[in-house]
PDB file of C-alpha atoms in Angstrom:
ATOM      1  CA  UNK K 315     -42.235 102.076 133.533  1.00 88.00           C
ATOM      2  CA  UNK K 316     -40.930 105.207 131.800  1.00 94.00           C
ATOM      3  CA  UNK K 317     -42.964 107.287 129.342  1.00 95.00           C
ATOM      4  CA  UNK K 318     -42.512 110.527 127.406  1.00 96.00           C
ATOM      5  CA  UNK K 319     -45.052 113.262 128.131  1.00 96.00           C
ATOM      6  CA  UNK K 320     -45.352 116.355 125.933  1.00 96.00           C
ATOM      7  CA  UNK K 321     -46.151 119.615 127.745  1.00 95.00           C
ATOM      8  CA  UNK K 322     -46.650 123.261 126.786  1.00 95.00           C
ATOM      9  CA  UNK K 323     -45.734 125.828 129.403  1.00 93.00           C
ATOM     10  CA  UNK K 324     -45.483 129.616 129.595  1.00 93.00           C
ATOM     11  CA  UNK K 325     -42.018 129.969 131.063  1.00 93.00           C
ATOM     12  CA  UNK K 326     -40.792 133.227 132.646  1.00 91.00           C
ATOM     13  CA  UNK K 327     -37.045 133.403 132.098  1.00 88.00           C
ATOM     14  CA  UNK K 328     -35.051 134.748 135.086  1.00 85.00           C
ATOM     15  CA  UNK K 329     -32.692 137.552 133.978  1.00 84.00           C
ATOM     16  CA  UNK K 330     -29.608 135.842 135.463  1.00 85.00           C
ATOM     17  CA  UNK K 331     -29.955 133.040 132.866  1.00 84.00           C
ATOM     18  CA  UNK K 332     -30.051 135.355 129.830  1.00 79.00           C
ATOM     19  CA  UNK K 333     -26.260 135.316 129.494  1.00 86.00           C
ATOM     20  CA  UNK K 334     -26.514 131.658 128.406  1.00 89.00           C
ATOM     21  CA  UNK K 335     -27.690 130.295 125.016  1.00 92.00           C
ATOM     22  CA  UNK K 336     -31.494 130.440 125.007  1.00 90.00           C
ATOM     23  CA  UNK K 337     -32.114 126.680 124.719  1.00 92.00           C
ATOM     24  CA  UNK K 338     -29.632 125.915 127.514  1.00 93.00           C
ATOM     25  CA  UNK K 339     -31.210 128.566 129.738  1.00 92.00           C
ATOM     26  CA  UNK K 340     -34.715 127.229 129.085  1.00 94.00           C
ATOM     27  CA  UNK K 341     -33.642 123.646 129.822  1.00 94.00           C
ATOM     28  CA  UNK K 342     -31.989 124.724 133.089  1.00 93.00           C
ATOM     29  CA  UNK K 343     -35.163 126.487 134.203  1.00 94.00           C
ATOM     30  CA  UNK K 344     -37.369 123.538 133.205  1.00 95.00           C
ATOM     31  CA  UNK K 345     -35.151 121.189 135.196  1.00 95.00           C
ATOM     32  CA  UNK K 346     -35.447 123.452 138.224  1.00 94.00           C
ATOM     33  CA  UNK K 347     -39.241 123.426 137.922  1.00 94.00           C
ATOM     34  CA  UNK K 348     -39.922 119.776 137.039  1.00 95.00           C
ATOM     35  CA  UNK K 349     -36.952 117.520 137.849  1.00 95.00           C
ATOM     36  CA  UNK K 350     -37.742 115.067 140.687  1.00 94.00           C
ATOM     37  CA  UNK K 351     -41.241 116.547 140.935  1.00 95.00           C
ATOM     38  CA  UNK K 352     -44.544 114.720 140.534  1.00 95.00           C
ATOM     39  CA  UNK K 353     -46.941 116.026 137.896  1.00 93.00           C
ATOM     40  CA  UNK K 354     -50.493 114.895 138.647  1.00 90.00           C
ATOM     41  CA  UNK K 355     -51.684 112.086 136.349  1.00 92.00           C
ATOM     42  CA  UNK K 356     -48.322 112.064 134.530  1.00 94.00           C
ATOM     43  CA  UNK K 357     -45.904 110.688 137.117  1.00 96.00           C
ATOM     44  CA  UNK K 358     -42.474 111.537 138.524  1.00 96.00           C
ATOM     45  CA  UNK K 359     -40.198 113.621 136.264  1.00 96.00           C
ATOM     46  CA  UNK K 360     -36.866 111.864 135.731  1.00 95.00           C
ATOM     47  CA  UNK K 361     -35.386 114.245 133.145  1.00 96.00           C
ATOM     48  CA  UNK K 362     -36.155 116.933 130.576  1.00 96.00           C
ATOM     49  CA  UNK K 363     -35.936 114.799 127.434  1.00 96.00           C
ATOM     50  CA  UNK K 364     -35.941 117.509 124.753  1.00 96.00           C
ATOM     51  CA  UNK K 365     -37.322 120.911 123.741  1.00 96.00           C
ATOM     52  CA  UNK K 366     -39.593 120.845 120.697  1.00 96.00           C
ATOM     53  CA  UNK K 367     -40.437 124.522 120.148  1.00 96.00           C
ATOM     54  CA  UNK K 368     -39.859 127.972 121.656  1.00 94.00           C
ATOM     55  CA  UNK K 369     -42.090 130.957 120.920  1.00 93.00           C
ATOM     56  CA  UNK K 370     -42.415 134.461 122.284  1.00 84.00           C
ATOM     57  CA  UNK K 371     -39.897 136.199 124.466  1.00 80.00           C
ATOM     58  CA  UNK K 372     -42.380 138.880 125.505  1.00 81.00           C
ATOM     59  CA  UNK K 373     -41.835 141.214 128.454  1.00 78.00           C
ATOM     60  CA  UNK K 374     -45.196 141.925 130.042  1.00 76.00           C
ATOM     61  CA  UNK K 375     -45.890 145.243 131.832  1.00 76.00           C
ATOM     62  CA  UNK K 376     -44.666 145.200 135.434  1.00 70.00           C
ATOM     63  CA  UNK K 377     -42.421 142.181 134.934  1.00 73.00           C
ATOM     64  CA  UNK K 378     -38.637 142.186 134.760  1.00 72.00           C
ATOM     65  CA  UNK K 379     -38.265 139.006 132.743  1.00 82.00           C
ATOM     66  CA  UNK K 380     -39.216 137.692 129.321  1.00 88.00           C
ATOM     67  CA  UNK K 381     -41.793 134.922 128.958  1.00 90.00           C
ATOM     68  CA  UNK K 382     -41.551 132.118 126.395  1.00 93.00           C
ATOM     69  CA  UNK K 383     -44.133 129.581 125.289  1.00 94.00           C
ATOM     70  CA  UNK K 384     -42.185 126.319 125.376  1.00 96.00           C
ATOM     71  CA  UNK K 385     -43.198 122.916 124.059  1.00 97.00           C
ATOM     72  CA  UNK K 386     -41.077 120.118 125.512  1.00 97.00           C
ATOM     73  CA  UNK K 387     -41.058 116.464 126.522  1.00 97.00           C
ATOM     74  CA  UNK K 388     -40.404 115.051 129.979  1.00 97.00           C
ATOM     75  CA  UNK K 389     -39.260 111.525 130.762  1.00 97.00           C
ATOM     76  CA  UNK K 390     -41.672 110.365 133.456  1.00 97.00           C
ATOM     77  CA  UNK K 391     -41.701 107.397 135.807  1.00 97.00           C
ATOM     78  CA  UNK K 392     -45.231 106.024 135.646  1.00 95.00           C
ATOM     79  CA  UNK K 393     -45.641 102.227 135.727  1.00 95.00           C
ATOM     80  CA  UNK K 394     -48.746 100.877 134.026  1.00 95.00           C
ATOM     81  CA  UNK K 395     -51.283  98.892 136.033  1.00 96.00           C
ATOM     82  CA  UNK K 396     -50.199  95.260 135.985  1.00 95.00           C
ATOM     83  CA  UNK K 397     -46.517  96.017 135.374  1.00 96.00           C
ATOM     84  CA  UNK K 398     -44.095  93.880 137.385  1.00 96.00           C
ATOM     85  CA  UNK K 399     -41.321  95.728 139.237  1.00 96.00           C
ATOM     86  CA  UNK K 400     -38.468  94.741 141.539  1.00 97.00           C
ATOM     87  CA  UNK K 401     -37.564  96.815 144.614  1.00 97.00           C
ATOM     88  CA  UNK K 402     -36.319  96.481 148.179  1.00 97.00           C
ATOM     89  CA  UNK K 403     -38.373  96.372 151.357  1.00 97.00           C
ATOM     90  CA  UNK K 404     -37.678  99.625 153.207  1.00 96.00           C
ATOM     91  CA  UNK K 405     -40.084  99.231 156.128  1.00 95.00           C
ATOM     92  CA  UNK K 406     -43.269  97.657 157.451  1.00 95.00           C
ATOM     93  CA  UNK K 407     -46.191  98.476 159.728  1.00 93.00           C
ATOM     94  CA  UNK K 408     -49.692  97.223 160.512  1.00 93.00           C
ATOM     95  CA  UNK K 409     -50.877  98.205 157.021  1.00 93.00           C
ATOM     96  CA  UNK K 410     -48.243  96.325 155.048  1.00 95.00           C
ATOM     97  CA  UNK K 411     -44.803  96.695 153.473  1.00 97.00           C
ATOM     98  CA  UNK K 412     -43.054  99.821 152.247  1.00 97.00           C
ATOM     99  CA  UNK K 413     -40.925  99.303 149.140  1.00 97.00           C
ATOM    100  CA  UNK K 414     -38.205 101.452 147.580  1.00 97.00           C
ATOM    101  CA  UNK K 415     -36.933 101.661 143.994  1.00 95.00           C
ATOM    102  CA  UNK K 416     -34.059 103.902 145.180  1.00 91.00           C
ATOM    103  CA  UNK K 417     -35.311 106.894 143.155  1.00 92.00           C
ATOM    104  CA  UNK K 418     -38.945 106.413 144.285  1.00 95.00           C
ATOM    105  CA  UNK K 419     -40.025 105.285 147.740  1.00 94.00           C
ATOM    106  CA  UNK K 420     -43.780 105.877 148.055  1.00 95.00           C
ATOM    107  CA  UNK K 421     -44.768 102.272 147.360  1.00 97.00           C
ATOM    108  CA  UNK K 422     -46.949 100.189 149.669  1.00 97.00           C
ATOM    109  CA  UNK K 423     -47.911  96.520 149.540  1.00 97.00           C
ATOM    110  CA  UNK K 424     -51.016  96.225 151.772  1.00 96.00           C
ATOM    111  CA  UNK K 425     -51.556  93.084 153.827  1.00 94.00           C
ATOM    112  CA  UNK K 426     -54.597  92.027 151.774  1.00 94.00           C
ATOM    113  CA  UNK K 427     -52.493  92.057 148.590  1.00 96.00           C
ATOM    114  CA  UNK K 428     -49.852  89.642 149.907  1.00 95.00           C
ATOM    115  CA  UNK K 429     -49.577  85.911 149.282  1.00 92.00           C
ATOM    116  CA  UNK K 430     -52.291  83.817 150.952  1.00 91.00           C
ATOM    117  CA  UNK K 431     -51.033  82.804 154.383  1.00 90.00           C
ATOM    118  CA  UNK K 432     -48.976  85.946 155.019  1.00 93.00           C
ATOM    119  CA  UNK K 433     -49.451  87.224 158.564  1.00 92.00           C
ATOM    120  CA  UNK K 434     -47.851  89.827 160.841  1.00 93.00           C
ATOM    121  CA  UNK K 435     -45.960  88.434 163.797  1.00 88.00           C
ATOM    122  CA  UNK K 436     -45.608  89.771 167.329  1.00 88.00           C
ATOM    123  CA  UNK K 437     -42.286  91.409 166.379  1.00 89.00           C
ATOM    124  CA  UNK K 438     -44.076  93.432 163.674  1.00 91.00           C
ATOM    125  CA  UNK K 439     -42.563  91.547 160.736  1.00 93.00           C
ATOM    126  CA  UNK K 440     -44.694  90.012 158.015  1.00 95.00           C
ATOM    127  CA  UNK K 441     -44.108  86.340 157.202  1.00 94.00           C
ATOM    128  CA  UNK K 442     -45.515  83.744 154.816  1.00 92.00           C
ATOM    129  CA  UNK K 443     -46.552  80.568 156.617  1.00 90.00           C
ATOM    130  CA  UNK K 444     -45.966  77.489 154.461  1.00 84.00           C
ATOM    131  CA  UNK K 445     -47.878  74.207 154.517  1.00 83.00           C
ATOM    132  CA  UNK K 446     -44.921  72.662 156.367  1.00 82.00           C
ATOM    133  CA  UNK K 447     -45.304  75.183 159.183  1.00 78.00           C
ATOM    134  CA  UNK K 448     -42.238  77.237 158.270  1.00 84.00           C
ATOM    135  CA  UNK K 449     -42.287  81.035 158.373  1.00 88.00           C
ATOM    136  CA  UNK K 450     -40.665  82.900 155.470  1.00 90.00           C
ATOM    137  CA  UNK K 451     -40.056  86.410 156.789  1.00 92.00           C
ATOM    138  CA  UNK K 452     -40.154  89.529 154.644  1.00 94.00           C
ATOM    139  CA  UNK K 453     -37.311  91.584 156.085  1.00 95.00           C
ATOM    140  CA  UNK K 454     -35.945  95.058 155.392  1.00 96.00           C
ATOM    141  CA  UNK K 455     -33.557  95.206 152.390  1.00 96.00           C
ATOM    142  CA  UNK K 456     -34.938  91.954 150.945  1.00 96.00           C
ATOM    143  CA  UNK K 457     -35.488  92.200 147.182  1.00 97.00           C
ATOM    144  CA  UNK K 458     -39.127  91.775 146.254  1.00 97.00           C
ATOM    145  CA  UNK K 459     -40.971  91.392 142.962  1.00 97.00           C
ATOM    146  CA  UNK K 460     -44.411  92.989 142.925  1.00 97.00           C
ATOM    147  CA  UNK K 461     -47.161  93.997 140.525  1.00 96.00           C
ATOM    148  CA  UNK K 462     -48.367  97.600 140.307  1.00 97.00           C
ATOM    149  CA  UNK K 463     -52.054  97.392 141.235  1.00 97.00           C
ATOM    150  CA  UNK K 464     -52.966 101.093 141.515  1.00 96.00           C
ATOM    151  CA  UNK K 465     -51.481 104.600 141.285  1.00 96.00           C
ATOM    152  CA  UNK K 466     -52.948 107.557 143.170  1.00 95.00           C
ATOM    153  CA  UNK K 467     -52.274 111.301 143.042  1.00 95.00           C
ATOM    154  CA  UNK K 468     -53.747 112.625 146.315  1.00 91.00           C
ATOM    155  CA  UNK K 469     -54.723 116.302 146.567  1.00 88.00           C
ATOM    156  CA  UNK K 470     -52.326 118.485 148.529  1.00 84.00           C
ATOM    157  CA  UNK K 471     -53.640 118.727 152.109  1.00 81.00           C
ATOM    158  CA  UNK K 472     -54.531 122.175 153.411  1.00 75.00           C
ATOM    159  CA  UNK K 473     -53.228 121.322 156.875  1.00 79.00           C
ATOM    160  CA  UNK K 474     -51.023 118.564 158.275  1.00 73.00           C
ATOM    161  CA  UNK K 475     -50.620 117.451 161.866  1.00 77.00           C
ATOM    162  CA  UNK K 476     -47.155 117.132 163.358  1.00 74.00           C
ATOM    163  CA  UNK K 477     -47.400 113.327 163.611  1.00 74.00           C
ATOM    164  CA  UNK K 478     -48.676 112.880 160.029  1.00 75.00           C
ATOM    165  CA  UNK K 479     -46.442 111.144 157.523  1.00 80.00           C
ATOM    166  CA  UNK K 480     -44.792 113.375 154.887  1.00 83.00           C
ATOM    167  CA  UNK K 481     -47.193 114.100 152.038  1.00 86.00           C
ATOM    168  CA  UNK K 482     -46.685 111.833 149.021  1.00 90.00           C
ATOM    169  CA  UNK K 483     -48.014 113.388 145.771  1.00 93.00           C
ATOM    170  CA  UNK K 484     -47.813 110.010 144.007  1.00 96.00           C
ATOM    171  CA  UNK K 485     -48.579 106.705 145.726  1.00 96.00           C
ATOM    172  CA  UNK K 486     -48.231 103.230 144.231  1.00 97.00           C
ATOM    173  CA  UNK K 487     -49.967 100.176 145.678  1.00 97.00           C
ATOM    174  CA  UNK K 488     -48.371  96.844 144.841  1.00 97.00           C
ATOM    175  CA  UNK K 489     -49.468  93.227 144.999  1.00 97.00           C
ATOM    176  CA  UNK K 490     -47.469  90.051 145.614  1.00 96.00           C
ATOM    177  CA  UNK K 491     -50.400  87.701 145.089  1.00 94.00           C
ATOM    178  CA  UNK K 492     -49.549  85.229 142.360  1.00 89.00           C
ATOM    179  CA  UNK K 493     -46.820  82.968 141.033  1.00 88.00           C
ATOM    180  CA  UNK K 494     -43.413  84.576 140.653  1.00 90.00           C
ATOM    181  CA  UNK K 495     -44.287  87.461 142.985  1.00 94.00           C
ATOM    182  CA  UNK K 496     -42.790  88.029 146.418  1.00 93.00           C
ATOM    183  CA  UNK K 497     -39.205  87.738 147.599  1.00 94.00           C
ATOM    184  CA  UNK K 498     -36.735  86.873 144.833  1.00 94.00           C
ATOM    185  CA  UNK K 499     -35.106  84.406 147.234  1.00 91.00           C
ATOM    186  CA  UNK K 500     -38.322  82.346 147.370  1.00 85.00           C
ATOM    187  CA  UNK K 501     -38.445  81.751 143.659  1.00 83.00           C
ATOM    188  CA  UNK K 502     -34.677  81.262 143.321  1.00 82.00           C
ATOM    189  CA  UNK K 503     -35.023  78.373 145.774  1.00 67.00           C
ATOM    190  CA  UNK K 504     -37.985  76.900 143.822  1.00 64.00           C
ATOM    191  CA  UNK K 505     -36.086  77.143 140.512  1.00 65.00           C
ATOM    192  CA  UNK K 506     -33.086  75.451 142.121  1.00 60.00           C
ATOM    193  CA  UNK K 507     -35.258  72.544 143.303  1.00 61.00           C
ATOM    194  CA  UNK K 508     -36.811  72.163 139.840  1.00 62.00           C
ATOM    195  CA  UNK K 509     -33.375  72.067 138.212  1.00 63.00           C
ATOM    196  CA  UNK K 510     -32.228  69.362 140.635  1.00 62.00           C
ATOM    197  CA  UNK K 511     -35.348  67.305 139.914  1.00 65.00           C
ATOM    198  CA  UNK K 512     -34.771  67.721 136.169  1.00 61.00           C
ATOM    199  CA  UNK K 513     -31.172  66.538 136.464  1.00 63.00           C
ATOM    200  CA  UNK K 514     -32.305  63.588 138.512  1.00 61.00           C
ATOM    201  CA  UNK K 515     -34.860  62.562 135.860  1.00 62.00           C
ATOM    202  CA  UNK K 516     -32.202  62.839 133.163  1.00 57.00           C
ATOM    203  CA  UNK K 517     -29.815  60.520 135.035  1.00 58.00           C
ATOM    204  CA  UNK K 518     -32.560  57.925 135.415  1.00 55.00           C
ATOM    205  CA  UNK K 519     -33.234  57.967 131.653  1.00 56.00           C
ATOM    206  CA  UNK K 520     -29.527  57.527 130.892  1.00 55.00           C
ATOM    207  CA  UNK K 521     -29.318  54.487 133.180  1.00 54.00           C
ATOM    208  CA  UNK K 522     -32.299  52.907 131.411  1.00 55.00           C
ATOM    209  CA  UNK K 523     -30.733  53.440 127.997  1.00 54.00           C
ATOM    210  CA  UNK K 524     -27.515  51.731 129.112  1.00 48.00           C
TER     211      UNK K 524
END
């Protein structure tokens, strides 16, 4: 889920930071530039992990600041394809479910990647229809376990219409097809039934031994 990415960057140092120790000033500027930002093909920056090397300190003609060549590592959120994550349902529409990990919200579970038998009702909610005819609804704030099926880094749009959704520089598609995936409450209920059956089998064996 989290990986370290090493980057080299030519960093102009604002003059107002030069009264601080150099490494502290560089880290503050790197955090301003990268923290909570998405770097294409690397993921979402969670923190500046460390600074490996600092070179330079040159003042180029026409500039009022010194520039340093900095090598550093960022702690990035970037789940691998097939990784299983747990989040909360934050919304739903005709395309599927929106899921939030609190610190990252651009996660979608499309309808075609839900459990077989999951349909959208007239009220807009998605629900899993069981063989018994029951409907297990997937409601907002329900905890859900899903598998990361794809990660996209869309290009920044040149223009956006007023009714367009906010641009998401990193988009994760999830899947809840498969055993153990879906609402945590579903599988907690299944595990509870299995435990009861196991206890029942054990009591029967004890009676036979007596």
